[in-house]
């Protein structure tokens, strides 16, 4: 069984939106998927068969002040307004809703990663337990520590799924995959450095010391997992889909032209992998 993992990366995952639209155009799917951070939102639309929906969110809606920015952070405590993105916009009757029935009719497994604030452990929520008009799993997965308020689910608080496990490839193999396709939103050879503005993040995370500690070491975890992933690819057990150019995009960039360029990069790189027979 081949699994698909989208590791997210905030606004950089417009790259992943291009990847999933290309996969839909070629009618390629996977029986098992893991969505991390923004990748969870991408895979929800992908499993629901909603081509172009992800692109609209990144390229068009993100420019709205209700969607993201300092105003949202100062007034709501969320740089990314998750209630607007995955609540107001995405529910039935919203401007661009998830096709919940199509999502649930798709037999593919979807695990949505989120990090437990208290324990620092990564939890994987199953889409089969997702209720209609309740995308709190996706909100939790996309909840950037320090810049978004933790999302509460059944009495426990969660933050971004990539906090402790940026690339949860081991989970896919434990669940029965013998090969994985991984969508990255940094170049394959990019090495993460310690987070910028570390003192500010530590200050904002004073109520959550476990998360602060994990974030201060996250770059080491990511770099190690990239090395492991490259080794898997050399043995034919992984296929990496990664951008060659980021077009100046960061996790918070909402420049429309740059977003579209990275979206097209995702589509182009994926089509090349398909034509080379690496993805079927």
CSV table of C-alpha atoms in Angstrom, one decimal:
chain,number,residue,atom,x,y,z
A,1,UNK,CA,0.0,0.0,0.0
A,2,UNK,CA,1.3,3.4,-1.0
A,3,UNK,CA,0.5,6.4,1.3
A,4,UNK,CA,0.5,10.1,0.7
A,5,UNK,CA,1.8,12.6,3.3
A,6,UNK,CA,1.4,16.4,2.9
A,7,UNK,CA,3.6,18.0,5.6
A,8,UNK,CA,2.1,21.5,5.3
A,9,UNK,CA,4.0,24.7,5.7
A,10,UNK,CA,1.4,27.5,6.0
A,11,UNK,CA,1.1,29.5,2.9
A,12,UNK,CA,4.0,27.6,1.2
A,13,UNK,CA,1.6,24.7,0.9
A,14,UNK,CA,0.1,26.4,-2.1
A,15,UNK,CA,2.7,24.0,-3.6
A,16,UNK,CA,0.7,21.1,-2.2
A,17,UNK,CA,-2.5,22.5,-3.7
A,18,UNK,CA,-0.8,22.3,-7.1
A,19,UNK,CA,0.3,18.7,-6.3
A,20,UNK,CA,-3.2,17.6,-5.4
A,21,UNK,CA,-4.9,19.3,-8.3
A,22,UNK,CA,-2.5,17.5,-10.6
A,23,UNK,CA,-3.2,14.2,-9.0
A,24,UNK,CA,-7.0,14.8,-9.4
A,25,UNK,CA,-6.5,15.7,-13.1
A,26,UNK,CA,-4.6,12.4,-13.6
A,27,UNK,CA,-7.2,10.5,-11.5
A,28,UNK,CA,-4.5,9.3,-9.1
A,29,UNK,CA,-5.4,8.6,-5.5
A,30,UNK,CA,-4.0,6.7,-2.5
A,31,UNK,CA,-5.7,4.4,0.0
A,32,UNK,CA,-4.0,6.1,2.9
A,33,UNK,CA,-3.1,9.7,3.7
A,34,UNK,CA,-1.7,11.8,6.5
A,35,UNK,CA,-2.3,15.6,6.6
A,36,UNK,CA,0.0,17.7,8.7
A,37,UNK,CA,-0.8,21.4,9.4
A,38,UNK,CA,-2.0,23.1,6.1
A,39,UNK,CA,-1.6,19.7,4.5
A,40,UNK,CA,-4.6,18.4,6.3
A,41,UNK,CA,-6.8,21.1,4.7
A,42,UNK,CA,-5.3,20.2,1.3
A,43,UNK,CA,-6.0,16.5,1.7
A,44,UNK,CA,-9.6,17.1,2.8
A,45,UNK,CA,-10.3,18.9,-0.5
A,46,UNK,CA,-8.4,16.3,-2.4
A,47,UNK,CA,-10.3,13.4,-0.9
A,48,UNK,CA,-13.6,15.2,-1.5
A,49,UNK,CA,-12.6,15.6,-5.2
A,50,UNK,CA,-12.8,19.4,-5.1
A,51,UNK,CA,-10.3,20.5,-7.7
A,52,UNK,CA,-9.2,24.1,-7.4
A,53,UNK,CA,-10.7,24.6,-4.0
A,54,UNK,CA,-7.3,24.7,-2.2
A,55,UNK,CA,-5.9,27.1,-4.8
A,56,UNK,CA,-8.8,29.5,-4.1
A,57,UNK,CA,-8.1,29.6,-0.4
A,58,UNK,CA,-4.4,30.3,-0.8
A,59,UNK,CA,-4.5,32.6,-3.8
A,60,UNK,CA,-7.8,34.5,-3.4
A,61,UNK,CA,-9.2,34.3,0.1
A,62,UNK,CA,-5.9,34.7,2.0
A,63,UNK,CA,-5.8,38.4,1.0
A,64,UNK,CA,-8.8,39.2,3.1
A,65,UNK,CA,-8.1,40.8,6.5
A,66,UNK,CA,-10.6,38.2,8.0
A,67,UNK,CA,-8.4,35.4,6.8
A,68,UNK,CA,-5.0,36.2,8.3
A,69,UNK,CA,-2.7,39.0,9.5
A,70,UNK,CA,-1.8,41.1,12.5
A,71,UNK,CA,-5.4,42.5,12.9
A,72,UNK,CA,-6.7,39.0,13.4
A,73,UNK,CA,-3.8,38.2,15.8
A,74,UNK,CA,-4.4,41.3,17.9
A,75,UNK,CA,-8.2,41.0,18.0
A,76,UNK,CA,-8.6,37.2,18.1
A,77,UNK,CA,-5.2,35.8,19.2
A,78,UNK,CA,-5.0,34.0,15.8
A,79,UNK,CA,-2.7,35.1,13.1
A,80,UNK,CA,-4.5,32.6,10.9
A,81,UNK,CA,-8.2,33.0,11.6
A,82,UNK,CA,-9.0,29.3,11.8
A,83,UNK,CA,-12.7,29.9,12.7
A,84,UNK,CA,-13.1,31.9,9.5
A,85,UNK,CA,-11.1,29.6,7.3
A,86,UNK,CA,-12.3,26.2,8.5
A,87,UNK,CA,-15.5,27.3,10.1
A,88,UNK,CA,-17.4,30.2,8.5
A,89,UNK,CA,-16.0,29.5,5.0
A,90,UNK,CA,-15.9,25.7,5.0
A,91,UNK,CA,-19.1,24.6,6.5
A,92,UNK,CA,-22.4,24.0,4.6
A,93,UNK,CA,-23.8,27.3,3.6
A,94,UNK,CA,-20.3,28.9,3.7
A,95,UNK,CA,-18.8,30.7,0.8
A,96,UNK,CA,-16.6,27.7,-0.3
A,97,UNK,CA,-17.7,24.6,1.7
A,98,UNK,CA,-16.1,21.2,2.0
A,99,UNK,CA,-18.1,18.5,0.2
A,100,UNK,CA,-18.5,16.5,3.4
A,101,UNK,CA,-20.6,13.7,1.8
A,102,UNK,CA,-17.9,13.2,-0.9
A,103,UNK,CA,-15.2,13.3,1.7
A,104,UNK,CA,-16.8,10.6,3.7
A,105,UNK,CA,-17.8,8.5,0.7
A,106,UNK,CA,-14.1,8.3,-0.3
A,107,UNK,CA,-12.9,5.0,1.1
A,108,UNK,CA,-9.3,6.3,1.6
A,109,UNK,CA,-8.0,6.6,5.1
A,110,UNK,CA,-7.2,10.2,6.2
A,111,UNK,CA,-5.3,10.8,9.4
A,112,UNK,CA,-5.0,14.4,10.6
A,113,UNK,CA,-2.0,15.2,12.8
A,114,UNK,CA,-2.2,17.5,15.8
A,115,UNK,CA,0.1,18.0,18.8
A,116,UNK,CA,-1.2,17.7,22.3
A,117,UNK,CA,-0.2,20.8,24.2
A,118,UNK,CA,0.2,19.1,27.6
A,119,UNK,CA,2.1,16.0,26.6
A,120,UNK,CA,3.9,17.2,23.4
A,121,UNK,CA,2.8,14.0,21.7
A,122,UNK,CA,1.4,13.9,18.1
A,123,UNK,CA,-2.1,12.6,17.8
A,124,UNK,CA,-3.7,11.4,14.6
A,125,UNK,CA,-7.4,12.0,14.3
A,126,UNK,CA,-9.3,9.8,11.9
A,127,UNK,CA,-11.6,11.5,9.4
A,128,UNK,CA,-14.2,8.8,10.1
A,129,UNK,CA,-14.9,10.5,13.4
A,130,UNK,CA,-15.2,13.9,11.9
A,131,UNK,CA,-18.7,15.3,12.3
A,132,UNK,CA,-20.6,17.3,9.7
A,133,UNK,CA,-19.7,21.0,9.8
A,134,UNK,CA,-17.1,20.5,12.5
A,135,UNK,CA,-13.5,20.8,11.1
A,136,UNK,CA,-11.9,21.2,14.5
A,137,UNK,CA,-9.4,18.4,13.6
A,138,UNK,CA,-8.1,20.5,10.7
A,139,UNK,CA,-8.1,23.7,12.9
A,140,UNK,CA,-6.0,21.9,15.5
A,141,UNK,CA,-3.6,20.6,12.8
A,142,UNK,CA,-3.1,24.2,11.4
A,143,UNK,CA,-2.8,25.9,14.8
A,144,UNK,CA,0.6,27.6,14.7
A,145,UNK,CA,2.0,27.6,18.2
A,146,UNK,CA,2.4,31.1,19.7
A,147,UNK,CA,0.6,32.7,16.8
A,148,UNK,CA,-2.7,30.9,17.2
A,149,UNK,CA,-4.7,29.9,20.3
A,150,UNK,CA,-4.7,26.2,21.0
A,151,UNK,CA,-7.7,24.4,19.7
A,152,UNK,CA,-9.7,22.4,22.3
A,153,UNK,CA,-11.1,19.0,21.3
A,154,UNK,CA,-12.9,16.8,23.9
A,155,UNK,CA,-11.2,18.7,26.8
A,156,UNK,CA,-7.7,18.6,25.5
A,157,UNK,CA,-5.8,21.4,23.7
A,158,UNK,CA,-3.8,20.9,20.5
A,159,UNK,CA,-1.5,22.9,18.2
A,160,UNK,CA,0.1,22.4,14.8
A,161,UNK,CA,0.5,18.8,13.7
A,162,UNK,CA,4.1,19.4,12.5
A,163,UNK,CA,5.3,20.7,15.9
A,164,UNK,CA,6.7,17.4,17.2
A,165,UNK,CA,6.7,15.3,14.0
A,166,UNK,CA,7.3,17.4,10.9
A,167,UNK,CA,7.3,14.4,8.6
A,168,UNK,CA,5.4,11.5,10.3
A,169,UNK,CA,6.6,8.8,7.9
A,170,UNK,CA,6.9,6.2,10.6
A,171,UNK,CA,3.2,6.4,11.3
A,172,UNK,CA,2.4,5.6,7.7
A,173,UNK,CA,4.6,2.5,7.8
A,174,UNK,CA,3.2,1.4,11.2
A,175,UNK,CA,-0.3,1.6,9.6
A,176,UNK,CA,0.6,-0.8,6.8
A,177,UNK,CA,2.2,1.3,4.0
A,178,UNK,CA,5.2,-0.1,2.3
A,179,UNK,CA,5.8,3.0,0.3
A,180,UNK,CA,5.1,6.7,0.7
A,181,UNK,CA,4.8,9.8,-1.4
A,182,UNK,CA,5.7,12.9,0.6
A,183,UNK,CA,4.8,16.5,-0.3
A,184,UNK,CA,7.4,18.9,1.0
A,185,UNK,CA,7.2,22.7,0.9
A,186,UNK,CA,10.9,23.3,1.3
A,187,UNK,CA,13.5,22.2,-1.2
A,188,UNK,CA,15.0,18.8,-0.6
A,189,UNK,CA,18.4,20.2,0.4
A,190,UNK,CA,17.1,23.0,2.6
A,191,UNK,CA,18.4,22.8,6.1
A,192,UNK,CA,16.3,24.3,8.9
A,193,UNK,CA,18.1,26.6,11.3
A,194,UNK,CA,16.9,27.5,14.8
A,195,UNK,CA,13.7,29.4,14.7
A,196,UNK,CA,13.9,33.2,14.3
A,197,UNK,CA,12.3,35.4,17.0
A,198,UNK,CA,12.9,32.5,19.5
A,199,UNK,CA,12.7,34.8,22.6
A,200,UNK,CA,9.3,36.2,21.4
A,201,UNK,CA,8.0,32.7,20.8
A,202,UNK,CA,9.2,31.6,24.2
A,203,UNK,CA,7.4,34.5,25.8
A,204,UNK,CA,4.1,33.8,24.0
A,205,UNK,CA,4.4,30.2,24.9
A,206,UNK,CA,5.0,30.7,28.7
A,207,UNK,CA,1.7,28.9,29.4
A,208,UNK,CA,2.8,25.9,27.3
A,209,UNK,CA,6.5,25.1,28.3
A,210,UNK,CA,6.4,21.6,26.7
A,211,UNK,CA,5.6,23.1,23.3
A,212,UNK,CA,8.2,25.8,23.7
A,213,UNK,CA,10.9,23.2,24.4
A,214,UNK,CA,9.8,21.1,21.3
A,215,UNK,CA,9.8,24.1,19.0
A,216,UNK,CA,13.3,25.1,20.1
A,217,UNK,CA,14.5,21.7,18.9
A,218,UNK,CA,12.2,21.3,15.9
A,219,UNK,CA,14.8,22.2,13.3
A,220,UNK,CA,16.9,19.2,14.5
A,221,UNK,CA,13.9,16.9,14.2
A,222,UNK,CA,13.1,18.1,10.7
A,223,UNK,CA,16.7,17.9,9.4
A,224,UNK,CA,17.0,14.3,10.8
A,225,UNK,CA,13.7,13.3,9.2
A,226,UNK,CA,14.7,14.7,5.8
A,227,UNK,CA,17.9,12.6,6.0
A,228,UNK,CA,15.7,9.5,6.8
A,229,UNK,CA,13.3,10.3,4.0
A,230,UNK,CA,16.1,10.7,1.4
A,231,UNK,CA,17.5,7.3,2.5
A,232,UNK,CA,14.0,5.8,2.0
A,233,UNK,CA,13.8,7.3,-1.4
A,234,UNK,CA,17.2,5.8,-2.4
A,235,UNK,CA,15.8,2.4,-1.5
A,236,UNK,CA,12.7,2.9,-3.5
A,237,UNK,CA,10.4,3.2,-0.5
A,238,UNK,CA,9.6,6.9,-0.8
A,239,UNK,CA,8.9,9.5,-3.5
A,240,UNK,CA,9.6,13.1,-2.6
A,241,UNK,CA,7.6,15.9,-4.3
A,242,UNK,CA,9.4,19.1,-3.4
A,243,UNK,CA,9.7,22.6,-5.0
A,244,UNK,CA,12.9,23.6,-6.8
A,245,UNK,CA,12.1,27.3,-6.3
A,246,UNK,CA,10.1,28.8,-3.4
A,247,UNK,CA,9.5,32.1,-5.3
A,248,UNK,CA,10.3,34.0,-2.1
A,249,UNK,CA,7.4,32.4,-0.3
A,250,UNK,CA,7.4,32.0,3.5
A,251,UNK,CA,4.7,30.4,5.7
A,252,UNK,CA,2.9,33.7,6.0
A,253,UNK,CA,3.3,35.3,2.5
A,254,UNK,CA,0.0,36.2,0.9
A,255,UNK,CA,1.4,37.8,-2.3
A,256,UNK,CA,-1.0,36.5,-5.0
A,257,UNK,CA,1.6,36.2,-7.8
A,258,UNK,CA,4.1,34.3,-5.6
A,259,UNK,CA,1.4,32.0,-4.3
A,260,UNK,CA,0.3,31.2,-7.9
A,261,UNK,CA,3.9,30.6,-9.0
A,262,UNK,CA,4.4,28.0,-6.2
A,263,UNK,CA,1.0,26.4,-7.0
A,264,UNK,CA,2.1,26.0,-10.6
A,265,UNK,CA,5.4,24.6,-9.4
A,266,UNK,CA,3.6,21.9,-7.5
A,267,UNK,CA,1.5,21.0,-10.5
A,268,UNK,CA,4.5,20.9,-12.8
A,269,UNK,CA,6.8,18.9,-10.5
A,270,UNK,CA,4.0,16.3,-9.9
A,271,UNK,CA,3.3,16.0,-13.6
A,272,UNK,CA,7.0,15.3,-14.2
A,273,UNK,CA,7.0,12.5,-11.6
A,274,UNK,CA,3.9,11.0,-13.2
A,275,UNK,CA,5.4,11.0,-16.6
A,276,UNK,CA,8.5,9.4,-15.2
A,277,UNK,CA,6.4,6.6,-13.8
A,278,UNK,CA,7.3,7.5,-10.2
A,279,UNK,CA,3.7,8.1,-9.2
A,280,UNK,CA,0.8,6.0,-10.5
